[in-house]
């Protein structure tokens, strides 16, 4: 973690992993209570709201916000199979779910390359302030997705 000693970084990793595990495990229980779509969208919205705070957090705040970001940011993966199973007809459900899941994985494989290219980009692209408009766009897209998914509730 940023500005942490080796021991504090180890603690940070542990609390992040605990937060992730709790997010994975609790998704099903929350989904049973609220419904899978509401839970999935809720997890994504909370994660999107926490990321800008987390990106500007100091060393002590990382230990508090980190498990929350991990809880919501990783916990929604539990619901992916639930939601995508409802989207596709039985005749090609397995193929469609495999394609959508692994397409995202293939795109994320480009992340190390994209991070390596960023230092050679213009300053306005690499600045931390550029994350706020991106976050706003993500929240706007999530709201748009919510308006589409709302019809299923």
PDB file of C-alpha atoms in Angstrom:
ATOM      1  CA  UNK A   1       0.000   0.000   0.000  1.00  0.00           C
ATOM      2  CA  UNK A   2       0.963   3.577  -0.625  1.00  0.00           C
ATOM      3  CA  UNK A   3       3.107   4.975   2.191  1.00  0.00           C
ATOM      4  CA  UNK A   4       2.978   1.792   4.283  1.00  0.00           C
ATOM      5  CA  UNK A   5       5.725  -0.222   5.845  1.00  0.00           C
ATOM      6  CA  UNK A   6       6.202  -3.845   4.798  1.00  0.00           C
ATOM      7  CA  UNK A   7       4.285  -5.036   7.877  1.00  0.00           C
ATOM      8  CA  UNK A   8       1.407  -2.611   7.251  1.00  0.00           C
ATOM      9  CA  UNK A   9       1.306  -3.667   3.601  1.00  0.00           C
ATOM     10  CA  UNK A  10       0.988  -7.275   4.715  1.00  0.00           C
ATOM     11  CA  UNK A  11      -1.913  -6.322   6.967  1.00  0.00           C
ATOM     12  CA  UNK A  12      -3.475  -4.391   4.065  1.00  0.00           C
ATOM     13  CA  UNK A  13      -3.304  -7.491   1.845  1.00  0.00           C
ATOM     14  CA  UNK A  14      -4.920  -9.625   4.555  1.00  0.00           C
ATOM     15  CA  UNK A  15      -7.794  -7.202   5.170  1.00  0.00           C
ATOM     16  CA  UNK A  16      -8.352  -6.868   1.409  1.00  0.00           C
ATOM     17  CA  UNK A  17      -8.570 -10.643   1.026  1.00  0.00           C
ATOM     18  CA  UNK A  18     -10.963 -10.923   3.959  1.00  0.00           C
ATOM     19  CA  UNK A  19     -13.140  -8.207   2.404  1.00  0.00           C
ATOM     20  CA  UNK A  20     -13.137 -10.025  -0.946  1.00  0.00           C
ATOM     21  CA  UNK A  21     -14.056 -13.340   0.646  1.00  0.00           C
ATOM     22  CA  UNK A  22     -16.895 -11.786   2.630  1.00  0.00           C
ATOM     23  CA  UNK A  23     -18.138 -10.097  -0.544  1.00  0.00           C
ATOM     24  CA  UNK A  24     -18.167 -13.376  -2.445  1.00  0.00           C
ATOM     25  CA  UNK A  25     -19.859 -15.304   0.352  1.00  0.00           C
ATOM     26  CA  UNK A  26     -22.448 -12.689   1.298  1.00  0.00           C
ATOM     27  CA  UNK A  27     -23.652 -11.988  -2.238  1.00  0.00           C
ATOM     28  CA  UNK A  28     -25.909 -15.044  -2.242  1.00  0.00           C
ATOM     29  CA  UNK A  29     -27.539 -14.192   1.079  1.00  0.00           C
ATOM     30  CA  UNK A  30     -28.113 -10.563   0.093  1.00  0.00           C
ATOM     31  CA  UNK A  31     -29.348 -11.711  -3.305  1.00  0.00           C
ATOM     32  CA  UNK A  32     -31.888 -14.018  -1.657  1.00  0.00           C
ATOM     33  CA  UNK A  33     -33.197 -11.102   0.387  1.00  0.00           C
ATOM     34  CA  UNK A  34     -33.220  -8.354  -2.268  1.00  0.00           C
ATOM     35  CA  UNK A  35     -33.158 -10.212  -5.568  1.00  0.00           C
ATOM     36  CA  UNK A  36     -30.125 -10.937  -7.753  1.00  0.00           C
ATOM     37  CA  UNK A  37     -30.418  -7.968 -10.104  1.00  0.00           C
ATOM     38  CA  UNK A  38     -30.860  -5.366  -7.395  1.00  0.00           C
ATOM     39  CA  UNK A  39     -27.972  -6.865  -5.455  1.00  0.00           C
ATOM     40  CA  UNK A  40     -25.697  -6.990  -8.508  1.00  0.00           C
ATOM     41  CA  UNK A  41     -26.396  -3.390  -9.490  1.00  0.00           C
ATOM     42  CA  UNK A  42     -26.081  -2.295  -5.862  1.00  0.00           C
ATOM     43  CA  UNK A  43     -22.683  -3.938  -5.499  1.00  0.00           C
ATOM     44  CA  UNK A  44     -21.473  -2.260  -8.697  1.00  0.00           C
ATOM     45  CA  UNK A  45     -22.771   1.183  -7.715  1.00  0.00           C
ATOM     46  CA  UNK A  46     -21.254   1.042  -4.238  1.00  0.00           C
ATOM     47  CA  UNK A  47     -17.928  -0.149  -5.674  1.00  0.00           C
ATOM     48  CA  UNK A  48     -17.972   2.667  -8.253  1.00  0.00           C
ATOM     49  CA  UNK A  49     -18.666   5.189  -5.495  1.00  0.00           C
ATOM     50  CA  UNK A  50     -15.868   3.899  -3.260  1.00  0.00           C
ATOM     51  CA  UNK A  51     -13.128   3.792  -5.896  1.00  0.00           C
ATOM     52  CA  UNK A  52     -12.615   7.592  -6.154  1.00  0.00           C
ATOM     53  CA  UNK A  53     -12.377   7.798  -2.346  1.00  0.00           C
ATOM     54  CA  UNK A  54      -9.993   4.871  -2.250  1.00  0.00           C
ATOM     55  CA  UNK A  55      -7.756   6.332  -4.958  1.00  0.00           C
ATOM     56  CA  UNK A  56      -7.117   9.417  -2.825  1.00  0.00           C
ATOM     57  CA  UNK A  57      -6.908   7.681   0.562  1.00  0.00           C
ATOM     58  CA  UNK A  58      -3.899   7.865   2.835  1.00  0.00           C
ATOM     59  CA  UNK A  59      -2.169   4.871   4.373  1.00  0.00           C
ATOM     60  CA  UNK A  60      -4.521   4.551   7.373  1.00  0.00           C
ATOM     61  CA  UNK A  61      -7.637   5.024   5.233  1.00  0.00           C
ATOM     62  CA  UNK A  62      -6.519   2.257   2.897  1.00  0.00           C
ATOM     63  CA  UNK A  63      -6.959  -0.219   5.736  1.00  0.00           C
ATOM     64  CA  UNK A  64     -10.533   0.989   6.326  1.00  0.00           C
ATOM     65  CA  UNK A  65     -11.722   1.554   2.752  1.00  0.00           C
ATOM     66  CA  UNK A  66      -9.787  -1.358   1.244  1.00  0.00           C
ATOM     67  CA  UNK A  67     -11.975  -4.152   2.601  1.00  0.00           C
ATOM     68  CA  UNK A  68     -15.104  -2.272   1.527  1.00  0.00           C
ATOM     69  CA  UNK A  69     -13.796  -1.763  -2.010  1.00  0.00           C
ATOM     70  CA  UNK A  70     -12.795  -5.426  -2.122  1.00  0.00           C
ATOM     71  CA  UNK A  71     -16.157  -6.542  -0.686  1.00  0.00           C
ATOM     72  CA  UNK A  72     -18.229  -4.767  -3.340  1.00  0.00           C
ATOM     73  CA  UNK A  73     -15.655  -4.725  -6.136  1.00  0.00           C
ATOM     74  CA  UNK A  74     -15.075  -8.474  -6.085  1.00  0.00           C
ATOM     75  CA  UNK A  75     -18.325  -9.697  -4.562  1.00  0.00           C
ATOM     76  CA  UNK A  76     -20.369  -8.919  -7.646  1.00  0.00           C
ATOM     77  CA  UNK A  77     -18.556 -11.679  -9.548  1.00  0.00           C
ATOM     78  CA  UNK A  78     -20.605 -14.183  -7.561  1.00  0.00           C
ATOM     79  CA  UNK A  79     -23.750 -12.862  -9.234  1.00  0.00           C
ATOM     80  CA  UNK A  80     -22.401 -12.962 -12.770  1.00  0.00           C
ATOM     81  CA  UNK A  81     -23.452 -16.556 -13.352  1.00  0.00           C
ATOM     82  CA  UNK A  82     -26.870 -15.968 -11.828  1.00  0.00           C
ATOM     83  CA  UNK A  83     -27.663 -13.014 -14.072  1.00  0.00           C
ATOM     84  CA  UNK A  84     -26.193 -14.297 -17.306  1.00  0.00           C
ATOM     85  CA  UNK A  85     -28.023 -17.610 -16.930  1.00  0.00           C
ATOM     86  CA  UNK A  86     -31.283 -15.664 -17.057  1.00  0.00           C
ATOM     87  CA  UNK A  87     -30.298 -13.664 -20.137  1.00  0.00           C
ATOM     88  CA  UNK A  88     -29.719 -16.447 -22.648  1.00  0.00           C
ATOM     89  CA  UNK A  89     -31.950 -19.222 -23.983  1.00  0.00           C
ATOM     90  CA  UNK A  90     -31.088 -22.735 -22.870  1.00  0.00           C
ATOM     91  CA  UNK A  91     -30.019 -23.818 -26.361  1.00  0.00           C
ATOM     92  CA  UNK A  92     -26.869 -21.671 -26.320  1.00  0.00           C
ATOM     93  CA  UNK A  93     -26.618 -20.544 -22.688  1.00  0.00           C
ATOM     94  CA  UNK A  94     -23.299 -22.271 -21.929  1.00  0.00           C
ATOM     95  CA  UNK A  95     -21.629 -20.910 -25.063  1.00  0.00           C
ATOM     96  CA  UNK A  96     -22.933 -17.385 -24.500  1.00  0.00           C
ATOM     97  CA  UNK A  97     -21.914 -17.330 -20.835  1.00  0.00           C
ATOM     98  CA  UNK A  98     -18.452 -18.677 -21.651  1.00  0.00           C
ATOM     99  CA  UNK A  99     -18.005 -16.108 -24.406  1.00  0.00           C
ATOM    100  CA  UNK A 100     -19.100 -13.132 -22.313  1.00  0.00           C
ATOM    101  CA  UNK A 101     -17.097 -14.157 -19.263  1.00  0.00           C
ATOM    102  CA  UNK A 102     -13.910 -14.949 -21.152  1.00  0.00           C
ATOM    103  CA  UNK A 103     -14.193 -11.945 -23.472  1.00  0.00           C
ATOM    104  CA  UNK A 104     -13.888  -9.751 -20.380  1.00  0.00           C
ATOM    105  CA  UNK A 105     -10.897 -11.759 -19.229  1.00  0.00           C
ATOM    106  CA  UNK A 106      -9.253 -11.348 -22.634  1.00  0.00           C
ATOM    107  CA  UNK A 107      -9.763  -7.586 -22.516  1.00  0.00           C
ATOM    108  CA  UNK A 108      -8.343  -7.399 -19.005  1.00  0.00           C
ATOM    109  CA  UNK A 109      -5.208  -9.153 -20.243  1.00  0.00           C
ATOM    110  CA  UNK A 110      -4.402  -5.885 -22.034  1.00  0.00           C
ATOM    111  CA  UNK A 111      -4.317  -3.993 -18.703  1.00  0.00           C
ATOM    112  CA  UNK A 112      -0.564  -4.475 -18.096  1.00  0.00           C
ATOM    113  CA  UNK A 113       0.149  -3.174 -21.592  1.00  0.00           C
ATOM    114  CA  UNK A 114      -2.158  -0.178 -21.067  1.00  0.00           C
ATOM    115  CA  UNK A 115      -0.477   0.685 -17.776  1.00  0.00           C
ATOM    116  CA  UNK A 116       2.930   0.458 -19.436  1.00  0.00           C
ATOM    117  CA  UNK A 117       1.852   2.799 -22.229  1.00  0.00           C
ATOM    118  CA  UNK A 118       0.407   5.445 -19.890  1.00  0.00           C
ATOM    119  CA  UNK A 119       3.746   7.039 -18.922  1.00  0.00           C
ATOM    120  CA  UNK A 120       4.273   7.860 -22.607  1.00  0.00           C
ATOM    121  CA  UNK A 121       0.831   9.465 -22.880  1.00  0.00           C
ATOM    122  CA  UNK A 122       0.160  13.211 -22.651  1.00  0.00           C
ATOM    123  CA  UNK A 123      -0.036  14.563 -19.059  1.00  0.00           C
ATOM    124  CA  UNK A 124      -3.788  15.189 -19.174  1.00  0.00           C
ATOM    125  CA  UNK A 125      -4.380  11.472 -19.740  1.00  0.00           C
ATOM    126  CA  UNK A 126      -2.147  10.276 -16.914  1.00  0.00           C
ATOM    127  CA  UNK A 127      -3.296  12.757 -14.270  1.00  0.00           C
ATOM    128  CA  UNK A 128      -5.263  11.536 -11.279  1.00  0.00           C
ATOM    129  CA  UNK A 129      -7.901  14.177 -11.966  1.00  0.00           C
ATOM    130  CA  UNK A 130      -8.849  12.359 -15.160  1.00  0.00           C
ATOM    131  CA  UNK A 131     -10.308   9.557 -13.030  1.00  0.00           C
ATOM    132  CA  UNK A 132     -13.216  11.701 -11.801  1.00  0.00           C
ATOM    133  CA  UNK A 133     -14.863  12.191 -15.220  1.00  0.00           C
ATOM    134  CA  UNK A 134     -14.346   8.500 -15.919  1.00  0.00           C
ATOM    135  CA  UNK A 135     -16.005   7.608 -12.631  1.00  0.00           C
ATOM    136  CA  UNK A 136     -18.911   9.917 -13.443  1.00  0.00           C
ATOM    137  CA  UNK A 137     -19.316   8.290 -16.856  1.00  0.00           C
ATOM    138  CA  UNK A 138     -19.259   4.857 -15.204  1.00  0.00           C
ATOM    139  CA  UNK A 139     -21.927   5.877 -12.716  1.00  0.00           C
ATOM    140  CA  UNK A 140     -24.020   7.326 -15.538  1.00  0.00           C
ATOM    141  CA  UNK A 141     -23.708   4.102 -17.499  1.00  0.00           C
ATOM    142  CA  UNK A 142     -24.654   2.109 -14.404  1.00  0.00           C
ATOM    143  CA  UNK A 143     -27.753   4.289 -13.992  1.00  0.00           C
ATOM    144  CA  UNK A 144     -28.615   3.672 -17.642  1.00  0.00           C
ATOM    145  CA  UNK A 145     -28.163  -0.058 -17.122  1.00  0.00           C
ATOM    146  CA  UNK A 146     -30.360   0.139 -14.045  1.00  0.00           C
ATOM    147  CA  UNK A 147     -33.135   1.748 -16.084  1.00  0.00           C
ATOM    148  CA  UNK A 148     -32.910  -1.155 -18.546  1.00  0.00           C
ATOM    149  CA  UNK A 149     -32.782  -3.850 -15.840  1.00  0.00           C
ATOM    150  CA  UNK A 150     -35.572  -2.176 -13.862  1.00  0.00           C
ATOM    151  CA  UNK A 151     -38.125  -3.596 -16.270  1.00  0.00           C
ATOM    152  CA  UNK A 152     -37.314  -7.114 -15.020  1.00  0.00           C
ATOM    153  CA  UNK A 153     -38.216  -6.390 -11.381  1.00  0.00           C
TER     154      UNK A 153
END
